[in-house]
Amino acid sequence: MTETSTTSLPHGDDGSGGPAPSAAGISGAMEALLLLAEEPRRSDELAAAVGVPEPVVTEALAALVNFYDETGRGFELRQVGGGWRYYTREEHADLIAATVLEGQQSRLSQAALETLAVVAYTQPISRGRVSAVRGVNVDGVLRTLLARGLIEEAGHDPDSGAVVFATTSYFLERMGLRSLDDLPALAPHLPDAEVLEAELGQLAAAAPVGDQDEAPNRHEHEKPEDAT
């Protein structure tokens, strides 16, 4: 994406000759800042950058979202991970994959995706509990997810003292989510929470003393290309 036009947007006072800048007047500045963004930018950060009240920025961002939708641009402006960023539209995903991602080992393995899902829906969660849910040793997979910046250490379990993991803001960004509340509901696909907790408790109780956070014997290794 090399340029973005806002010629059909109405322009207001840019602040140089009026009492207050308008949302239309800062639309170009918003585009310029967001085109350079390597991660989602919060509305308060954008407001500080252009020196206008945050409500003006919020109005300008909403106008840009509508403008891109109405004019059928190949990209869109999304609010994800607590901020705003440009993304190509979903209908062009196959084209992007064929021309940009061809030959790159950028996809997570099935094992990594399943482990990431366990962390996302049950965080904060220890390595041992992830292993208990999946029934395999997940050390290698967790290392991959940590290296990708999708999960992070989030303290220690108050009972066992084991390190617990949680997803990151980068995870929200890559998934196109505003917050964890936007995760799809799993209730129709899972057993009752009390039943699941009881089963996990039994597994934990059966583990050898001093090895509560060790994974089951069956190991699951990431392929080298999955760690790139």
Coordinates of C-alpha atoms in Angstrom, one line a residue:
M1 CA 0.0 0.0 0.0
T2 CA 1.8 3.1 -1.2
E3 CA -0.7 5.8 -1.0
T4 CA -4.2 6.6 0.4
S5 CA -6.4 9.3 -1.0
T6 CA -9.0 11.3 0.9
T7 CA -9.9 13.7 -1.9
S8 CA -13.5 12.8 -1.7
L9 CA -13.7 13.4 2.1
P10 CA -15.0 16.8 3.1
H11 CA -12.2 19.0 4.6
G12 CA -12.7 21.2 7.6
D13 CA -10.6 23.7 9.3
D14 CA -7.1 22.4 9.9
G15 CA -6.6 24.4 13.1
S16 CA -4.4 27.1 11.5
G17 CA -7.1 29.7 11.1
G18 CA -10.0 28.5 13.3
P19 CA -10.7 28.0 17.0
A20 CA -10.6 24.2 16.9
P21 CA -9.6 21.5 14.4
S22 CA -12.3 19.3 12.9
A23 CA -12.3 15.6 12.4
A24 CA -12.2 16.0 8.6
G25 CA -9.3 18.4 9.0
I26 CA -7.1 15.8 10.6
S27 CA -8.0 12.8 8.5
G28 CA -4.9 13.2 6.4
A29 CA -2.7 13.3 9.5
M30 CA -4.4 10.2 10.9
E31 CA -3.7 8.3 7.7
A32 CA 0.0 9.4 7.6
L33 CA 0.5 8.3 11.2
L34 CA -1.3 5.0 10.8
L35 CA 0.5 4.1 7.5
L36 CA 3.8 4.2 9.5
A37 CA 2.5 2.2 12.5
E38 CA 4.2 -1.1 13.2
E39 CA 1.6 -1.9 15.9
P40 CA -1.9 -0.6 16.7
R41 CA -1.9 3.0 17.8
R42 CA -4.2 4.1 20.6
S43 CA -6.5 7.0 20.0
D44 CA -5.0 9.0 22.9
E45 CA -1.5 8.6 21.3
L46 CA -2.8 9.8 18.0
A47 CA -4.5 12.8 19.7
A48 CA -1.3 13.7 21.4
A49 CA 0.7 13.4 18.2
V50 CA -1.6 15.9 16.3
G51 CA -2.4 18.1 19.3
V52 CA -6.2 17.7 19.3
P53 CA -8.7 16.4 21.8
E54 CA -9.2 12.6 21.7
P55 CA -12.9 12.9 20.8
V56 CA -11.9 14.6 17.5
V57 CA -9.5 11.8 16.7
T58 CA -12.2 9.2 17.5
E59 CA -14.6 11.0 15.1
A60 CA -11.9 11.2 12.4
L61 CA -11.1 7.4 12.7
A62 CA -14.8 6.5 12.5
A63 CA -15.2 8.7 9.4
L64 CA -12.1 7.0 7.7
V65 CA -13.5 3.5 8.5
N66 CA -16.8 4.4 6.8
F67 CA -15.0 6.1 3.9
Y68 CA -12.9 3.0 3.2
D69 CA -16.0 0.7 3.4
E70 CA -18.1 2.9 1.2
T71 CA -15.4 3.3 -1.5
G72 CA -14.5 -0.4 -1.5
R73 CA -10.8 0.0 -0.8
G74 CA -8.6 -3.1 -0.7
F75 CA -7.7 -2.3 2.9
E76 CA -9.6 -1.3 6.0
L77 CA -8.9 0.5 9.3
R78 CA -9.5 -1.8 12.3
Q79 CA -9.5 -1.3 16.1
V80 CA -7.6 -4.2 17.5
G81 CA -5.5 -4.9 20.6
G82 CA -6.5 -1.6 22.1
G83 CA -5.5 0.5 19.1
W84 CA -5.9 1.3 15.4
R85 CA -4.1 -0.1 12.4
Y86 CA -4.5 -0.7 8.6
Y87 CA -5.2 -4.2 7.3
T88 CA -5.8 -5.7 3.9
R89 CA -9.4 -6.9 3.5
E90 CA -10.2 -10.5 4.2
E91 CA -11.5 -11.1 0.6
H92 CA -8.0 -10.5 -0.7
A93 CA -6.4 -13.0 1.7
D94 CA -5.7 -15.6 -1.0
L95 CA -4.0 -13.0 -3.3
I96 CA -1.8 -11.7 -0.5
A97 CA -0.8 -15.2 0.5
A98 CA 0.1 -16.1 -3.1
T99 CA 2.2 -13.0 -3.7
V100 CA 3.7 -12.0 -0.4
L101 CA 3.8 -15.1 1.8
E102 CA 4.8 -17.7 -0.9
G103 CA 7.6 -19.8 0.3
Q104 CA 7.7 -18.4 3.8
Q105 CA 7.4 -20.8 6.8
S106 CA 5.1 -18.4 8.7
R107 CA 2.3 -20.6 9.8
L108 CA 2.0 -22.2 13.2
S109 CA 1.7 -26.0 13.3
Q110 CA -1.5 -27.7 14.4
A111 CA 0.1 -28.5 17.8
A112 CA 1.0 -24.8 18.3
L113 CA -2.5 -23.6 17.4
E114 CA -4.1 -26.1 19.8
T115 CA -1.7 -25.1 22.6
L116 CA -2.4 -21.4 21.9
A117 CA -6.1 -22.0 22.1
V118 CA -5.7 -23.7 25.5
V119 CA -3.7 -20.7 26.8
A120 CA -6.1 -18.2 25.3
Y121 CA -9.2 -19.7 26.8
T122 CA -7.9 -20.7 30.2
Q123 CA -5.2 -18.1 31.0
P124 CA -3.4 -17.6 33.2
I125 CA -2.3 -21.3 33.0
S126 CA 0.8 -23.2 33.9
R127 CA 2.8 -25.5 31.6
G128 CA 1.7 -28.5 33.5
R129 CA -2.0 -27.8 33.2
V130 CA -1.6 -27.1 29.4
S131 CA 0.1 -30.5 29.1
A132 CA -2.7 -32.1 31.1
V133 CA -5.3 -30.7 28.8
R134 CA -3.5 -31.7 25.6
G135 CA -2.1 -35.0 27.0
V136 CA 1.4 -34.3 25.6
N137 CA 4.6 -32.5 26.6
V138 CA 4.2 -28.9 25.3
D139 CA 7.6 -27.5 26.3
G140 CA 8.8 -27.0 22.7
V141 CA 5.4 -25.6 21.5
L142 CA 5.4 -23.1 24.4
R143 CA 8.9 -22.0 23.4
T144 CA 7.7 -21.4 19.9
L145 CA 4.7 -19.3 21.1
L146 CA 6.9 -17.3 23.4
A147 CA 9.4 -16.7 20.6
R148 CA 6.6 -15.5 18.3
G149 CA 5.4 -13.1 21.0
L150 CA 2.0 -14.6 21.1
I151 CA 2.2 -15.6 24.8
E152 CA 4.2 -14.4 27.8
E153 CA 5.0 -15.3 31.4
A154 CA 2.3 -13.8 33.6
G155 CA 3.5 -14.5 37.1
H156 CA 3.2 -17.7 39.2
D157 CA 0.4 -19.9 40.3
P158 CA -0.5 -19.0 44.0
D159 CA -0.8 -22.7 45.0
S160 CA 2.0 -24.5 43.1
G161 CA 4.3 -21.6 42.4
A162 CA 4.6 -22.7 38.8
V163 CA 5.1 -20.1 36.1
V164 CA 1.8 -19.3 34.4
F165 CA 1.3 -18.0 30.8
A166 CA -1.1 -15.6 29.1
T167 CA -1.6 -14.2 25.7
T168 CA -0.1 -10.9 24.6
S169 CA -1.4 -7.7 22.9
Y170 CA 0.3 -9.0 19.8
F171 CA -1.9 -12.1 20.0
L172 CA -5.0 -9.8 19.9
E173 CA -3.5 -7.9 17.0
R174 CA -2.8 -11.0 15.0
M175 CA -6.3 -12.4 15.7
G176 CA -8.0 -9.1 14.9
L177 CA -9.5 -8.9 18.4
R178 CA -10.1 -5.8 20.5
S179 CA -10.0 -7.8 23.7
L180 CA -10.2 -11.4 25.0
D181 CA -13.9 -10.9 25.4
D182 CA -14.1 -11.1 21.6
L183 CA -12.9 -14.7 21.5
P184 CA -15.6 -17.0 20.1
A185 CA -17.6 -18.9 22.7
L186 CA -16.5 -22.4 23.4
A187 CA -19.4 -23.5 25.6
P188 CA -21.1 -25.5 22.9
H189 CA -18.0 -27.6 22.3
L190 CA -16.7 -28.2 25.9
P191 CA -17.8 -30.3 28.8
D192 CA -19.1 -28.6 31.9
A193 CA -16.5 -26.5 33.6
E194 CA -16.9 -28.3 36.9
V195 CA -16.3 -31.6 35.2
L196 CA -13.2 -30.3 33.4
E197 CA -11.8 -28.9 36.6
A198 CA -12.4 -32.2 38.4
E199 CA -10.6 -34.1 35.7
L200 CA -7.6 -31.7 35.8
G201 CA -7.6 -32.0 39.6
Q202 CA -7.3 -35.8 39.4
L203 CA -4.5 -35.5 36.9
A204 CA -2.6 -33.1 39.1
A205 CA -3.1 -35.3 42.2
A206 CA -1.8 -38.3 40.3
A207 CA 1.4 -36.5 39.3
P208 CA 4.6 -37.4 41.3
V209 CA 5.4 -35.1 44.2
G210 CA 7.8 -32.3 43.0
D211 CA 6.8 -32.9 39.5
Q212 CA 3.4 -31.1 39.4
D213 CA 4.4 -28.8 36.6
E214 CA 6.1 -31.5 34.5
A215 CA 4.3 -32.7 31.4
P216 CA 3.1 -36.2 30.5
N217 CA 5.7 -38.6 29.1
R218 CA 4.6 -38.4 25.5
H219 CA 6.6 -35.5 24.0
E220 CA 5.4 -33.3 21.2
H221 CA 8.2 -31.4 19.4
E222 CA 7.9 -28.5 17.1
K223 CA 9.4 -28.8 13.7
P224 CA 12.3 -26.5 13.1
E225 CA 10.4 -24.5 10.5
D226 CA 7.6 -23.8 13.0
A227 CA 10.0 -21.8 15.1
T228 CA 10.9 -19.3 12.4

